[in-house]
Short mmCIF file of C-alpha atoms in Angstrom, two decimals:
data_model
loop_
_atom_site.label_atom_id
_atom_site.label_comp_id
_atom_site.label_asym_id
_atom_site.label_seq_id
_atom_site.Cartn_x
_atom_site.Cartn_y
_atom_site.Cartn_z
CA MET A 13 14.67 -17.24 8.85
CA SER A 14 14.80 -19.15 5.60
CA LEU A 15 12.47 -19.52 2.66
CA SER A 16 10.72 -22.61 1.36
CA ALA A 17 12.04 -24.27 -1.76
CA LEU A 18 11.50 -22.15 -4.85
CA GLN A 19 8.33 -22.82 -6.79
CA GLN A 20 7.74 -22.58 -10.51
CA ILE A 21 5.94 -19.75 -12.26
CA PRO A 22 2.97 -21.22 -14.18
CA ALA A 23 3.56 -21.16 -17.92
CA ASP A 24 0.35 -19.23 -18.62
CA VAL A 25 1.28 -16.22 -16.45
CA ALA A 26 1.92 -13.30 -18.80
CA ASN A 27 0.73 -10.43 -16.61
CA LEU A 28 -0.25 -9.68 -13.03
CA ALA A 29 -3.92 -10.54 -13.50
CA ASP A 30 -2.98 -14.07 -14.55
CA PHE A 31 -1.83 -14.87 -11.02
CA GLU A 32 -5.34 -14.54 -9.56
CA ALA A 33 -6.76 -17.84 -10.81
CA HIS A 34 -3.69 -19.70 -9.59
CA ALA A 35 -3.93 -17.99 -6.20
CA ARG A 36 -7.55 -19.04 -5.84
CA ALA A 37 -6.54 -22.65 -6.46
CA CYS A 38 -3.74 -22.43 -3.87
CA MET A 39 -5.69 -20.80 -1.03
CA SER A 40 -8.65 -21.76 1.08
CA GLU A 41 -11.97 -20.18 0.16
CA GLN A 42 -11.98 -18.30 3.46
CA ALA A 43 -8.47 -16.89 3.08
CA PHE A 44 -9.10 -15.87 -0.53
CA ALA A 45 -12.28 -14.06 0.50
CA TYR A 46 -10.41 -12.18 3.23
CA LEU A 47 -7.48 -11.10 1.09
CA ASN A 48 -9.40 -10.45 -2.13
CA GLY A 49 -12.76 -9.09 -1.02
CA GLY A 50 -14.00 -5.56 -0.52
CA ALA A 51 -16.63 -3.78 1.52
CA ALA A 52 -20.38 -4.15 1.00
CA ASP A 53 -21.25 -4.39 -2.73
CA GLU A 54 -17.58 -3.94 -3.71
CA GLN A 55 -18.36 -0.96 -5.92
CA VAL A 56 -15.13 0.84 -5.00
CA LEU A 57 -13.12 -2.34 -5.53
CA ARG A 58 -14.37 -2.53 -9.13
CA ALA A 59 -14.32 1.22 -9.75
CA ASN A 60 -10.65 1.60 -8.80
CA ARG A 61 -9.67 -0.70 -11.64
CA ALA A 62 -12.13 0.81 -14.12
CA ALA A 63 -10.84 4.32 -13.42
CA TRP A 64 -7.30 3.46 -14.52
CA ASP A 65 -8.66 1.73 -17.62
CA ALA A 66 -10.61 4.86 -18.57
CA ILE A 67 -7.51 7.08 -18.67
CA LYS A 68 -5.79 7.28 -22.06
CA LEU A 69 -2.16 8.07 -22.74
CA TRP A 70 -1.15 10.62 -25.40
CA PRO A 71 2.30 9.60 -26.69
CA ARG A 72 5.08 11.57 -28.31
CA VAL A 73 7.31 10.00 -30.96
CA LEU A 74 10.78 10.29 -32.53
CA ARG A 75 12.46 11.27 -29.29
CA ASP A 76 15.96 10.29 -28.15
CA LEU A 77 15.36 8.00 -25.17
CA SER A 78 18.89 6.64 -24.76
CA GLY A 79 19.83 6.49 -21.10
CA GLY A 80 16.22 6.40 -19.96
CA HIS A 81 15.36 4.87 -16.58
CA THR A 82 12.61 4.32 -13.98
CA ARG A 83 14.47 5.84 -11.01
CA ILE A 84 12.89 8.42 -8.74
CA THR A 85 14.01 10.27 -5.60
CA LEU A 86 11.60 10.45 -2.69
CA LEU A 87 12.10 11.38 0.97
CA GLY A 88 15.80 11.80 0.44
CA ARG A 89 16.63 8.45 -1.16
CA GLU A 90 16.69 7.01 -4.65
CA TRP A 91 14.18 4.33 -5.63
CA PRO A 92 15.18 2.03 -8.51
CA GLN A 93 11.54 2.04 -9.61
CA PRO A 94 8.45 3.95 -8.39
CA VAL A 95 6.74 0.88 -6.90
CA ALA A 96 6.37 -0.40 -3.34
CA LEU A 97 4.49 -3.38 -1.97
CA ALA A 98 1.46 -2.15 -0.04
CA PRO A 99 0.95 -3.16 3.60
CA ILE A 100 -1.19 -6.31 3.56
CA ALA A 101 -1.92 -8.21 6.76
CA TYR A 102 -1.42 -11.89 7.55
CA GLN A 103 0.42 -12.89 4.39
CA ARG A 104 0.98 -16.40 5.73
CA LEU A 105 -2.65 -16.93 4.74
CA ALA A 106 -1.34 -16.90 1.17
CA HIS A 107 1.97 -18.73 1.62
CA PRO A 108 3.96 -20.21 4.52
CA ASP A 109 6.83 -17.75 3.92
CA GLY A 110 4.44 -14.81 4.17
CA GLU A 111 5.96 -11.34 4.46
CA LEU A 112 9.50 -12.72 4.42
CA ALA A 113 9.03 -13.93 0.85
CA SER A 114 7.60 -10.56 -0.16
CA ALA A 115 10.60 -8.79 1.38
CA TYR A 116 13.18 -10.90 -0.46
CA ALA A 117 11.30 -10.35 -3.71
CA ALA A 118 11.02 -6.59 -3.23
CA ALA A 119 14.70 -6.32 -2.36
CA ALA A 120 15.75 -8.35 -5.39
CA GLN A 121 13.65 -6.23 -7.76
CA GLY A 122 14.48 -2.81 -6.35
CA ALA A 123 10.92 -2.21 -5.14
CA GLY A 124 9.92 -0.76 -1.80
CA LEU A 125 8.16 -2.59 1.01
CA ILE A 126 5.66 -1.28 3.55
CA LEU A 127 5.26 -3.90 6.26
CA SER A 128 1.81 -4.18 7.81
CA ALA A 129 1.47 -3.81 11.57
CA GLN A 130 -0.59 -6.98 11.28
CA ALA A 131 2.23 -8.90 9.61
CA SER A 132 2.38 -12.61 10.37
CA MET A 133 6.20 -12.69 10.39
CA PRO A 134 8.55 -10.88 12.83
CA MET A 135 9.55 -7.41 11.68
CA GLN A 136 13.26 -7.98 12.38
CA GLY A 137 13.57 -10.87 9.92
CA VAL A 138 11.60 -9.02 7.26
CA ALA A 139 13.78 -5.94 7.70
CA GLN A 140 16.97 -8.00 7.45
CA ALA A 141 15.76 -9.51 4.18
CA MET A 142 15.34 -6.03 2.72
CA LEU A 143 18.43 -4.42 4.25
CA SER A 144 20.74 -7.14 2.94
CA GLU A 145 20.26 -5.96 -0.67
CA ALA A 146 22.33 -2.92 -1.66
CA ASP A 147 20.06 -1.83 -4.53
CA ARG A 148 16.79 -2.24 -2.66
CA GLY A 149 13.90 0.16 -2.48
CA PRO A 150 12.66 1.84 0.72
CA LEU A 151 11.60 -0.03 3.86
CA TRP A 152 8.63 1.47 5.73
CA PHE A 153 6.37 0.27 8.55
CA GLN A 154 2.59 0.72 8.56
CA LEU A 155 0.81 1.47 11.84
CA TYR A 156 -2.70 1.34 13.17
CA TRP A 157 -3.16 3.53 16.21
CA ARG A 158 -3.64 1.71 19.49
CA ASP A 159 -4.89 3.73 22.46
CA ASP A 160 -2.03 2.66 24.71
CA ARG A 161 0.84 5.10 24.61
CA ASP A 162 3.24 2.85 26.49
CA PHE A 163 2.66 0.13 23.90
CA MET A 164 2.98 2.58 21.00
CA ARG A 165 6.21 4.03 22.41
CA GLU A 166 7.75 0.56 22.70
CA LEU A 167 6.55 -0.38 19.21
CA LEU A 168 8.14 2.74 17.73
CA GLN A 169 11.43 1.86 19.38
CA ARG A 170 11.35 -1.65 17.90
CA ILE A 171 10.55 -0.27 14.45
CA GLU A 172 13.50 2.11 14.51
CA ALA A 173 15.87 -0.52 15.91
CA ALA A 174 14.94 -2.94 13.12
CA GLY A 175 16.00 -0.43 10.45
CA PHE A 176 12.71 0.84 9.05
CA GLU A 177 13.02 4.22 7.36
CA ALA A 178 9.54 5.73 7.65
CA LEU A 179 6.18 5.28 9.37
CA VAL A 180 2.85 5.01 7.56
CA LEU A 181 -0.22 5.57 9.73
CA THR A 182 -3.44 4.25 8.21
CA VAL A 183 -6.14 6.81 9.05
CA ASP A 184 -9.14 5.66 6.99
CA ALA A 185 -9.95 2.47 8.90
CA PRO A 186 -10.64 3.19 12.58
CA VAL A 187 -13.17 0.35 12.28
CA HIS A 188 -13.56 -2.50 9.80
CA GLY A 189 -15.72 -2.06 6.75
CA ALA A 190 -18.79 -4.25 6.24
CA ARG A 191 -17.01 -6.93 4.22
CA ASP A 192 -19.83 -9.19 3.07
CA ARG A 193 -17.74 -11.60 1.01
CA GLU A 194 -15.50 -12.26 3.99
CA ARG A 195 -18.47 -12.83 6.29
CA ARG A 196 -20.24 -15.15 3.86
CA ALA A 197 -17.10 -17.26 3.66
CA GLY A 198 -16.98 -17.50 7.45
CA PHE A 199 -13.40 -16.22 7.65
CA LYS A 200 -11.50 -16.66 10.90
CA LEU A 201 -7.77 -16.45 11.42
CA PRO A 202 -6.21 -19.90 11.79
CA ASP A 203 -4.78 -20.60 15.22
CA ASP A 204 -1.19 -20.53 13.93
CA ILE A 205 -1.44 -17.11 12.24
CA ARG A 206 -1.47 -13.87 14.22
CA ALA A 207 -0.08 -10.35 14.25
CA VAL A 208 3.26 -11.38 15.74
CA ASN A 209 4.60 -7.84 16.12
CA LEU A 210 1.66 -6.65 18.22
CA GLY A 211 2.09 -8.23 21.62
CA GLY A 212 -0.52 -7.97 24.33
CA LEU A 213 -4.26 -7.60 24.17
CA LYS A 214 -6.38 -4.57 23.38
CA LYS A 215 -8.27 -3.15 26.31
CA PRO A 216 -11.84 -4.50 26.46
CA LEU A 217 -14.65 -2.04 25.83
CA ASP A 218 -16.13 -0.66 29.04
CA LEU A 219 -19.67 0.36 28.13
CA ALA A 220 -22.55 1.52 30.27
CA PRO A 221 -26.05 0.23 29.50
CA GLY A 222 -27.43 1.84 26.37
CA GLN A 223 -24.07 3.01 25.06
CA SER A 224 -22.95 2.35 21.49
CA ALA A 225 -20.02 -0.03 21.01
CA MET A 226 -19.09 2.06 17.97
CA PHE A 227 -19.45 5.64 19.17
CA ASP A 228 -18.88 5.20 22.90
CA GLY A 229 -16.40 2.32 22.71
CA LEU A 230 -14.31 2.16 19.54
CA MET A 231 -14.29 5.72 18.22
CA PRO A 232 -13.01 7.39 21.41
CA ARG A 233 -9.94 5.19 21.05
CA ALA A 234 -9.32 6.08 17.41
CA ALA A 235 -6.50 8.36 16.31
CA LYS A 236 -7.17 12.09 16.05
CA TRP A 237 -4.92 14.98 15.08
CA ALA A 238 -3.37 14.99 18.55
CA GLU A 239 -2.08 11.48 17.91
CA ILE A 240 -0.35 12.68 14.73
CA ASP A 241 1.54 15.21 16.83
CA TRP A 242 2.37 12.54 19.42
CA LEU A 243 3.79 10.16 16.80
CA ARG A 244 5.98 12.88 15.34
CA GLN A 245 7.24 13.76 18.83
CA HIS A 246 8.08 10.15 19.72
CA SER A 247 9.78 8.93 16.55
CA ARG A 248 12.65 10.28 14.49
CA LEU A 249 11.22 8.63 11.37
CA PRO A 250 9.24 10.61 8.79
CA LEU A 251 5.49 10.02 9.09
CA LEU A 252 3.13 9.53 6.15
CA LEU A 253 -0.65 9.24 6.38
CA LYS A 254 -2.48 6.63 4.33
CA GLY A 255 -6.13 7.17 3.45
CA VAL A 256 -6.54 10.97 3.45
CA ALA A 257 -9.18 11.84 0.84
CA HIS A 258 -10.34 15.40 1.60
CA PRO A 259 -8.27 18.50 0.73
CA GLU A 260 -8.87 20.07 4.14
CA ASP A 261 -7.51 16.98 5.88
CA ALA A 262 -4.54 16.99 3.52
CA ARG A 263 -3.78 20.63 4.35
CA GLU A 264 -4.05 19.91 8.06
CA ALA A 265 -1.63 17.01 7.71
CA GLN A 266 0.82 19.29 5.93
CA ARG A 267 0.50 21.96 8.65
CA ARG A 268 1.35 19.34 11.26
CA GLY A 269 4.55 18.33 9.52
CA VAL A 270 3.50 15.06 7.93
CA ALA A 271 6.12 13.95 5.39
CA GLY A 272 3.73 12.66 2.75
CA LEU A 273 0.35 11.14 1.94
CA ILE A 274 -0.71 7.86 0.40
CA VAL A 275 -3.84 8.46 -1.67
CA SER A 276 -5.90 5.39 -0.87
CA ASN A 277 -9.45 4.19 -0.35
CA HIS A 278 -8.13 1.05 1.36
CA GLY A 279 -8.56 -0.98 -1.80
CA GLY A 280 -12.33 -0.76 -1.41
CA ARG A 281 -12.23 -2.57 1.93
CA THR A 282 -13.65 0.12 4.24
CA LEU A 283 -16.33 2.50 2.92
CA ASP A 284 -18.02 1.36 -0.30
CA ALA A 285 -19.06 4.85 -1.39
CA LEU A 286 -15.79 6.61 -2.12
CA PRO A 287 -14.15 8.24 -5.13
CA THR A 288 -11.55 6.17 -6.91
CA THR A 289 -7.91 6.88 -6.18
CA ALA A 290 -7.40 7.94 -9.80
CA GLU A 291 -10.03 10.64 -9.19
CA LEU A 292 -8.62 11.71 -5.82
CA LEU A 293 -5.00 11.91 -6.92
CA PRO A 294 -5.04 14.98 -9.22
CA MET A 295 -7.23 16.89 -6.75
CA LEU A 296 -4.84 16.24 -3.88
CA ARG A 297 -1.83 17.07 -6.04
CA ALA A 298 -3.39 20.42 -6.86
CA THR A 299 -4.08 20.96 -3.16
CA MET A 300 -0.62 20.04 -1.90
CA GLY A 301 1.56 21.61 -4.58
CA GLU A 302 4.09 19.96 -6.83
CA ASP A 303 6.77 19.17 -4.22
CA PHE A 304 4.75 17.39 -1.52
CA PRO A 305 5.23 13.58 -1.61
CA LEU A 306 2.13 11.71 -2.80
CA LEU A 307 1.82 7.98 -3.40
CA VAL A 308 -1.26 6.17 -4.65
CA ASP A 309 -2.72 2.66 -4.51
CA GLY A 310 -5.95 0.96 -5.53
CA GLY A 311 -6.36 -1.04 -8.73
CA ILE A 312 -2.78 -0.81 -10.06
CA ARG A 313 -2.33 -3.81 -12.39
CA ARG A 314 -0.28 -2.67 -15.39
CA GLY A 315 2.83 -0.67 -16.16
CA THR A 316 0.59 1.75 -18.02
CA ASP A 317 -1.30 2.29 -14.74
CA VAL A 318 1.96 3.27 -13.06
CA LEU A 319 2.75 5.78 -15.81
CA LYS A 320 -0.78 7.20 -15.67
CA ALA A 321 -0.48 7.62 -11.89
CA ILE A 322 2.82 9.47 -12.23
CA ALA A 323 1.28 11.69 -14.92
CA LEU A 324 -1.64 12.48 -12.60
CA GLY A 325 0.71 13.62 -9.86
CA ALA A 326 1.91 10.60 -7.90
CA ASN A 327 5.56 10.20 -6.99
CA ALA A 328 5.16 6.43 -6.67
CA VAL A 329 2.52 3.70 -6.49
CA LEU A 330 1.73 0.83 -4.15
CA LEU A 331 0.94 -2.62 -5.48
CA GLY A 332 -1.62 -4.58 -3.43
CA ARG A 333 -3.66 -7.68 -4.17
CA PRO A 334 -1.71 -8.77 -7.29
CA TYR A 335 1.46 -9.43 -5.34
CA VAL A 336 -0.45 -11.51 -2.79
CA HIS A 337 -1.83 -13.55 -5.69
CA ALA A 338 1.74 -14.00 -6.92
CA LEU A 339 2.86 -14.92 -3.39
CA ALA A 340 0.18 -17.60 -3.10
CA THR A 341 1.09 -18.96 -6.54
CA ALA A 342 4.86 -19.22 -6.25
CA GLY A 343 6.16 -17.66 -3.05
CA ALA A 344 9.09 -15.25 -3.26
CA LEU A 345 9.72 -16.13 -6.91
CA GLY A 346 6.12 -15.30 -7.74
CA VAL A 347 6.31 -11.85 -6.13
CA ALA A 348 9.64 -11.12 -7.79
CA HIS A 349 8.19 -12.17 -11.17
CA ALA A 350 5.15 -9.92 -10.67
CA LEU A 351 7.36 -6.94 -9.88
CA ARG A 352 9.57 -7.65 -12.89
CA LEU A 353 6.53 -7.87 -15.17
CA LEU A 354 5.24 -4.52 -13.86
CA ARG A 355 8.60 -2.81 -14.31
CA ASP A 356 9.01 -4.22 -17.82
CA GLU A 357 5.55 -2.93 -18.73
CA LEU A 358 6.38 0.48 -17.27
CA GLU A 359 9.56 0.70 -19.35
CA ILE A 360 7.60 -0.30 -22.47
CA ALA A 361 4.95 2.34 -21.75
CA MET A 362 7.60 5.02 -21.20
CA ALA A 363 9.39 4.11 -24.41
CA LEU A 364 6.19 4.12 -26.47
CA CYS A 365 5.10 7.46 -24.98
CA GLY A 366 8.45 9.16 -25.59
CA CYS A 367 9.13 9.48 -21.87
CA LYS A 368 12.83 9.16 -20.98
CA GLN A 369 12.42 9.48 -17.23
CA LEU A 370 9.45 9.78 -14.93
CA SER A 371 10.09 13.45 -14.13
CA GLU A 372 8.94 14.09 -17.72
CA ALA A 373 5.51 12.54 -17.09
CA GLY A 374 2.73 15.03 -16.40
CA PRO A 375 -0.83 15.89 -17.43
CA HIS A 376 0.41 16.58 -20.97
CA LEU A 377 0.94 12.81 -21.28
CA LEU A 378 -2.78 12.14 -20.83
CA TRP A 379 -5.40 12.45 -23.53
CA GLN A 380 -8.17 14.90 -22.78
CA THR A 381 -11.37 14.63 -24.82
CA ARG A 382 -11.62 17.71 -27.02
CA LEU A 383 -14.86 19.19 -28.33
#
């Protein structure tokens, strides 16, 4: 697979937020509503961003920072920077090159990539784009559970054969949230865009009169703890769970051998009455101990946000909507530029806070209001 001709970065783009207006101009109203909207009144969508803004850094000065870097080690491999592209579905809604463009950009910038199960480009081509770069970040595959074990077994085999290095099961979205903005826009997938890696059709609901489509149809098919055990038994890849919010669920995941958690409220797209990820992160770090892998997403826009997340206990962060805005604006070059901007801002924040490497970032780097 090849990419479209390179596009230009607009001259007025100085940070990740600047891509949004350009993305809106490049996309249909329906596609923008789908990719950018949240659930219900979008309170969580707004609160995620506000929570990072509310955290203040407390810098140290006059330190020797020569030899500093943004590298981390997670799940047995080195990451050039603590950033991965979050799994976002149907990226061809934003740009014809879709997930392939995102993969080339991530590989070029040393960022990780988590490919959505609902990707609109074949997983093999996306994996090849990442694997061809020696200094790339990690390559993971995100799953939604489908109540068809034969299908899931075959999917796991394809994921491993393509070269993916870990599985990420999304557990906080067994059903769609009530996404009003998307419904008002009348969003429907175009005929030429589909989840190309998910062959076949889901089984139709078989309901008796008076039964609930939700509680008698959809929820019996949703993943439960037994499915976590099944996935670990049928794949050699480490398994992370995305969307665990409660400490008891986090402890249960750890007991069952899960390799890590992604602290997420689905970018505000599922339940519009959740804590922000910046609030959840330190609680889950305290629950899981200092060595258990934790990543976080939701509202990350600045390099200072990345440093704040590391200081609160994250090992790495996921970047979501901003890279889709960059993709819509300028394809692979746009995503690469967004990642470079974020890394540059992270290095600036580290330097100005007296932080030579990210292992030095902790709660002491954050200002706490004193009486």
